[in-house]
PDB file of C-alpha atoms in Angstrom:
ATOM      1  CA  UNK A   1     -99.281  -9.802 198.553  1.00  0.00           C
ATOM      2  CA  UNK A   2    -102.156 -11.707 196.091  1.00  0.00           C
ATOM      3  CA  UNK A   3     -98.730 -13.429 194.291  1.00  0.00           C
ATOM      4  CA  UNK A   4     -97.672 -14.516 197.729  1.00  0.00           C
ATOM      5  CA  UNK A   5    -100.886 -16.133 198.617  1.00  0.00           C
ATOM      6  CA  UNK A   6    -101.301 -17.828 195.550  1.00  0.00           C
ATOM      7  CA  UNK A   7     -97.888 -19.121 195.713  1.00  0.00           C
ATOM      8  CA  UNK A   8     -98.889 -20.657 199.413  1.00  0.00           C
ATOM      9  CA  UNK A   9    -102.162 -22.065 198.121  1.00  0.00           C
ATOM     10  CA  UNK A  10    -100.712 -23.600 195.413  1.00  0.00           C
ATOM     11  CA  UNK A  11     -97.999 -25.377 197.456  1.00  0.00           C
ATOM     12  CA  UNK A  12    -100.491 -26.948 199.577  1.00  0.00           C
ATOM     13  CA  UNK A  13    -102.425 -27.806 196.279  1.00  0.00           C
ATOM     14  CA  UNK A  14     -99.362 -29.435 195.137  1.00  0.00           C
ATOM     15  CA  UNK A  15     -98.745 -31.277 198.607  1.00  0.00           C
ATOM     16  CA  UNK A  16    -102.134 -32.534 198.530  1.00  0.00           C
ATOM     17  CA  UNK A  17    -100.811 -34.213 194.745  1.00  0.00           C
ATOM     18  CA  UNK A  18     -97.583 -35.260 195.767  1.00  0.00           C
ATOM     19  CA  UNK A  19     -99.171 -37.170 198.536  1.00  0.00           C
ATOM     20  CA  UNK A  20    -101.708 -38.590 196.656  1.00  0.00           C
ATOM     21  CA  UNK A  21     -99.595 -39.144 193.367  1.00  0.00           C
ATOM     22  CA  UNK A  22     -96.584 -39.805 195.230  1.00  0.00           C
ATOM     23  CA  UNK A  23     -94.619 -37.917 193.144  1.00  0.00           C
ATOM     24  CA  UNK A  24     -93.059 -34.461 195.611  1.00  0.00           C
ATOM     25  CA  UNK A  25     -91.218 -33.126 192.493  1.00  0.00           C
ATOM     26  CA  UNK A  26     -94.148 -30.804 191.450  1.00  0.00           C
ATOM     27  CA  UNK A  27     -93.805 -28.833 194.549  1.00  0.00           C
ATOM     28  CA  UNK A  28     -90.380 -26.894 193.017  1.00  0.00           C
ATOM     29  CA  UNK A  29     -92.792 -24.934 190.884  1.00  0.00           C
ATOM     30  CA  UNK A  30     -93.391 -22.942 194.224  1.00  0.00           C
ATOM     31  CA  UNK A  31     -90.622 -24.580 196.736  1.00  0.00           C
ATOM     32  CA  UNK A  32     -86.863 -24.856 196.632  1.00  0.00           C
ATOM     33  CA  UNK A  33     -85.940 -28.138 195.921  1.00  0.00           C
ATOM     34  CA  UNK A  34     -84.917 -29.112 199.588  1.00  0.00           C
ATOM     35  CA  UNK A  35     -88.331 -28.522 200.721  1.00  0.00           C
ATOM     36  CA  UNK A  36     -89.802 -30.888 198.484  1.00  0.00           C
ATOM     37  CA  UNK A  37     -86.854 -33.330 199.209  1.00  0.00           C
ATOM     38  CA  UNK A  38     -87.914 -32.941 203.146  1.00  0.00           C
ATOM     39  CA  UNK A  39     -91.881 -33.782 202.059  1.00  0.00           C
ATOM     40  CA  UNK A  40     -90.483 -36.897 200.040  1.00  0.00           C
ATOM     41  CA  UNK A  41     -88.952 -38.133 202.755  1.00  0.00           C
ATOM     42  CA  UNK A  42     -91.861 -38.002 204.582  1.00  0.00           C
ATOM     43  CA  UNK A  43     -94.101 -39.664 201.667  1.00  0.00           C
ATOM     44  CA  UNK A  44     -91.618 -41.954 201.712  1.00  0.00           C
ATOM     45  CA  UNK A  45     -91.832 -43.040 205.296  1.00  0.00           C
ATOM     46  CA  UNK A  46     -95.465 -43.188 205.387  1.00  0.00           C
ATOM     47  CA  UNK A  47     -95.101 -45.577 202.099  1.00  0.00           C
ATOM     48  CA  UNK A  48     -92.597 -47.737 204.218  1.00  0.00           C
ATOM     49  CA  UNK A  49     -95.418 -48.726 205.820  1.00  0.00           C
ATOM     50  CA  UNK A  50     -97.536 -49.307 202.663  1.00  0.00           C
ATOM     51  CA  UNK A  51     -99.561 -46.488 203.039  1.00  0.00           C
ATOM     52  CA  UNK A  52    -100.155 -43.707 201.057  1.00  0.00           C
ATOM     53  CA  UNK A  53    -101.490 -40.150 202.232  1.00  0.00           C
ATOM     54  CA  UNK A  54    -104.564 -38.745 201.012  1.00  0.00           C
ATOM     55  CA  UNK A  55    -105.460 -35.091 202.072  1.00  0.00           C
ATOM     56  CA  UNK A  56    -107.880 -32.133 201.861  1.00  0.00           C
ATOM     57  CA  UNK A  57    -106.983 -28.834 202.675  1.00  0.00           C
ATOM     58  CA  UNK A  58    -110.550 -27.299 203.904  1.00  0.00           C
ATOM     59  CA  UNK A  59    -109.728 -23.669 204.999  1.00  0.00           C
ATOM     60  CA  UNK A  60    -106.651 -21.350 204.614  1.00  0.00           C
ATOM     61  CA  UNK A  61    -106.545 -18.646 206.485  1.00  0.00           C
ATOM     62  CA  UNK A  62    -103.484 -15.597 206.288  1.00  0.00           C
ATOM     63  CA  UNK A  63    -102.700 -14.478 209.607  1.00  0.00           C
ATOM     64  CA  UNK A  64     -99.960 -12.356 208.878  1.00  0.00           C
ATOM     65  CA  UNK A  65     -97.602 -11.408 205.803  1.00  0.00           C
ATOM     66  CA  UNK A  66     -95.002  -9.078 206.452  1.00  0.00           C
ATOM     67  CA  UNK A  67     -92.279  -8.211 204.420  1.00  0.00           C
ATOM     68  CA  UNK A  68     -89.170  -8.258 205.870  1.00  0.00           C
ATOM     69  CA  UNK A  69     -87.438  -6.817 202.967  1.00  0.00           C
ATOM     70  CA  UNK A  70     -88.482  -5.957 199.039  1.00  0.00           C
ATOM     71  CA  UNK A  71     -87.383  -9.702 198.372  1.00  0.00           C
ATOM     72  CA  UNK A  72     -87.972 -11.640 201.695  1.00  0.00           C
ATOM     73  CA  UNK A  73     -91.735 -12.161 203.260  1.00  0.00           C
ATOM     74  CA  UNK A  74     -92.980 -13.909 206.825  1.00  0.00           C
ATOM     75  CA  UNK A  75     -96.170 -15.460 206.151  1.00  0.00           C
ATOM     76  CA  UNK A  76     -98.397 -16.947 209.164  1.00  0.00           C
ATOM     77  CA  UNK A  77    -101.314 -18.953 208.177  1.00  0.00           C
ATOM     78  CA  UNK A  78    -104.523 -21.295 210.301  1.00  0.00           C
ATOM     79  CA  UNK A  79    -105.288 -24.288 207.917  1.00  0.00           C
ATOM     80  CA  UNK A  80    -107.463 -26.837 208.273  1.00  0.00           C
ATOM     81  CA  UNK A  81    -107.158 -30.456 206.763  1.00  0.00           C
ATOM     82  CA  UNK A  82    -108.472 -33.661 206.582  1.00  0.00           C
ATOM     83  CA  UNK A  83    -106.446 -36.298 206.121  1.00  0.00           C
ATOM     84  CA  UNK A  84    -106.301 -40.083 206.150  1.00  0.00           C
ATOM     85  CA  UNK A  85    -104.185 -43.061 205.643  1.00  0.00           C
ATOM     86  CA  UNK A  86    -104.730 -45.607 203.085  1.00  0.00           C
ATOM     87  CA  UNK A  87    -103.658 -49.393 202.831  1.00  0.00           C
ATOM     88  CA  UNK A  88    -102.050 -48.951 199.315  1.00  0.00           C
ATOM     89  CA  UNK A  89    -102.509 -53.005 198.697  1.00  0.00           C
ATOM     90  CA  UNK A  90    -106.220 -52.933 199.572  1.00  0.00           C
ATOM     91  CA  UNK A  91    -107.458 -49.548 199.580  1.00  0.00           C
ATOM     92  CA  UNK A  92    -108.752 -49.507 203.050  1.00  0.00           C
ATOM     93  CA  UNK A  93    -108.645 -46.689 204.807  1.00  0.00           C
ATOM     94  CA  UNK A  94    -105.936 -47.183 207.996  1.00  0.00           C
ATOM     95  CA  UNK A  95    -106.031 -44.064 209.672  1.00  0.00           C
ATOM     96  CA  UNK A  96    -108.475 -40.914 209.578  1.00  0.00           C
ATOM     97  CA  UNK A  97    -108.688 -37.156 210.823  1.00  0.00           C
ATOM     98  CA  UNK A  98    -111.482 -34.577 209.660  1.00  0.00           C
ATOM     99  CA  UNK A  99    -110.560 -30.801 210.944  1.00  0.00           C
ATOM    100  CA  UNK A 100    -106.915 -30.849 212.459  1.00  0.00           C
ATOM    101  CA  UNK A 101    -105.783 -27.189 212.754  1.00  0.00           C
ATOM    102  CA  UNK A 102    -102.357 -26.074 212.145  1.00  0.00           C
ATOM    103  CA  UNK A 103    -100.749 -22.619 212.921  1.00  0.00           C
ATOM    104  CA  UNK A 104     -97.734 -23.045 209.714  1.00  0.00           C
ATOM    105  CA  UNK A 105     -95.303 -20.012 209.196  1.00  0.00           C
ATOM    106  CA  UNK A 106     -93.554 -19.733 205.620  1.00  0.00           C
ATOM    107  CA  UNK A 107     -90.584 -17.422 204.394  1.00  0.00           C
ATOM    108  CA  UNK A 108     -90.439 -16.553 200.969  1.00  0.00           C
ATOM    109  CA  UNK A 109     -87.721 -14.921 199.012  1.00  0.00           C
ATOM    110  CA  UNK A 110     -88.202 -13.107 195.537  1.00  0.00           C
ATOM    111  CA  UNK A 111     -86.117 -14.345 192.650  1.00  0.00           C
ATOM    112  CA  UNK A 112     -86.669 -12.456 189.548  1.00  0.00           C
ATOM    113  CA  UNK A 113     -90.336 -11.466 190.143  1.00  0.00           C
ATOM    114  CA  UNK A 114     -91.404 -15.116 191.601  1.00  0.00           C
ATOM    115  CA  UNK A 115     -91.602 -15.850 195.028  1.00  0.00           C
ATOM    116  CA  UNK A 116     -90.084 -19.296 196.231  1.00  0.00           C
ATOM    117  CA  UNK A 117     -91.385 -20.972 199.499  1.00  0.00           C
ATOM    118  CA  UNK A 118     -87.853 -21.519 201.295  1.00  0.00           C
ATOM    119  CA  UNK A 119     -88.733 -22.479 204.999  1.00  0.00           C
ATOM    120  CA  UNK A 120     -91.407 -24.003 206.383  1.00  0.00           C
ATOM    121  CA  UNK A 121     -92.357 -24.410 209.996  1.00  0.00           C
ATOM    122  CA  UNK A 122     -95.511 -26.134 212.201  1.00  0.00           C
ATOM    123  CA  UNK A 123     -95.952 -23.474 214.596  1.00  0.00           C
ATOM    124  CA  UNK A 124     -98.856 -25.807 216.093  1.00  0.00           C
ATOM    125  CA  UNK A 125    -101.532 -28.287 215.146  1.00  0.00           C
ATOM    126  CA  UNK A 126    -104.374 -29.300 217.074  1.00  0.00           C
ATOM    127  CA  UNK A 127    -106.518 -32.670 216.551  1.00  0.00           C
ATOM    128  CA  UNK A 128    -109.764 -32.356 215.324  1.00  0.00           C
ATOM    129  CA  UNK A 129    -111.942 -35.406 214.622  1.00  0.00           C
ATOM    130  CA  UNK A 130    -110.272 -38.681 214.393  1.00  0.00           C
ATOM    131  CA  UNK A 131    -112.707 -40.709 212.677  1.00  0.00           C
ATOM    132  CA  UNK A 132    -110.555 -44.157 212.133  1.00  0.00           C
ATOM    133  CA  UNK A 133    -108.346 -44.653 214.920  1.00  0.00           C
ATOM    134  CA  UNK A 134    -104.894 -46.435 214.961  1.00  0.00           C
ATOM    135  CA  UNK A 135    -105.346 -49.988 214.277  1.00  0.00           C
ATOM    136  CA  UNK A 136    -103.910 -51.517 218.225  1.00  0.00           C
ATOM    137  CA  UNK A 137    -100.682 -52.590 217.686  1.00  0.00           C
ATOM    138  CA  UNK A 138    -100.478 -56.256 218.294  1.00  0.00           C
ATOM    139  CA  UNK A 139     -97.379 -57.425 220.336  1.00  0.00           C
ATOM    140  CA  UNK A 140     -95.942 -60.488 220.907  1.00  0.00           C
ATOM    141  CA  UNK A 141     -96.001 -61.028 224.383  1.00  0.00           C
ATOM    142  CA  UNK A 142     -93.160 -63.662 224.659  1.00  0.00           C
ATOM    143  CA  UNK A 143     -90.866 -60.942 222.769  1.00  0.00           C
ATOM    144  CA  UNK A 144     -87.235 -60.655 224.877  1.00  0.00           C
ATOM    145  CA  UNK A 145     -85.969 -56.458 225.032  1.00  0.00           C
ATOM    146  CA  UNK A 146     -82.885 -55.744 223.273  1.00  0.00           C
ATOM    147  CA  UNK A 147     -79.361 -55.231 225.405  1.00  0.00           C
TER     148      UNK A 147
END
């Protein structure tokens, strides 16, 4: 169970990198590659907008590991972050949370003694603190709707 929860941990400690880095390739030390393919894509969609994601992960909690099998686990966890979007051309922050919650379930399979993180689901999240709100979305007003 301890190698488990490490191996969680230590995902989100890579996450938190990758985001900040922008560099997801880290996270198959403890993921299968398509999961660190999925949070690249979503790096890279937040960078689309030329921001970058910086992120603290403030509590994680274990809710449940079971063990489906000798080689296949269920964990449920509660973790809290902070989190906040950054203008990569100026620095300034764009966007900022303190305490969401999220209720995250894992599945883990055992390859040769090392488990590997290969599904990951947001079983909920709940908004804590937004402390910079969306910037208000200017819109042209004389702007025609698409047919």
């Amino acid at each position: 169970m301890a190698q488990i929860k490490r191996g969680i941990a230590r995902y989100n400690q890579l996450l938190v990198e990758g985001y900040k880095g922008l560099n997801m390739n880290y996270l198959q030390e403890v993921a299968t590659p398509e999961l660190a393919t999925k949070a690249y894509y979503h790096m890279s969609a937040i960078g689309e907008g030329k921001l970058r994601m910086e992120s603290a992960l403030k509590e994680l909690t274990f809710n449940r590991i079971e063990l489906r099998r000798k080689d296949e686990a269920i964990v449920e966890t509660r973790e809290v972050w902070d989190f906040r979007y950054v203008e990569m051309k100026t620095g300034k922050t764009y966007y900022e949370e303190k305490d969401f919650v999220y209720e995250m379930g894992y599945t883990l399979k055992k390859h040769a003694e090392k488990w590997t993180i290969t599904h990951i689901t947001t079983i909920s999240g709940k908004t804590g603190t937004t402390t910079v709100p969306w910037p208000e979305i200017k819109r042209n007003k004389d702007m025609t709707p698409l047919k």
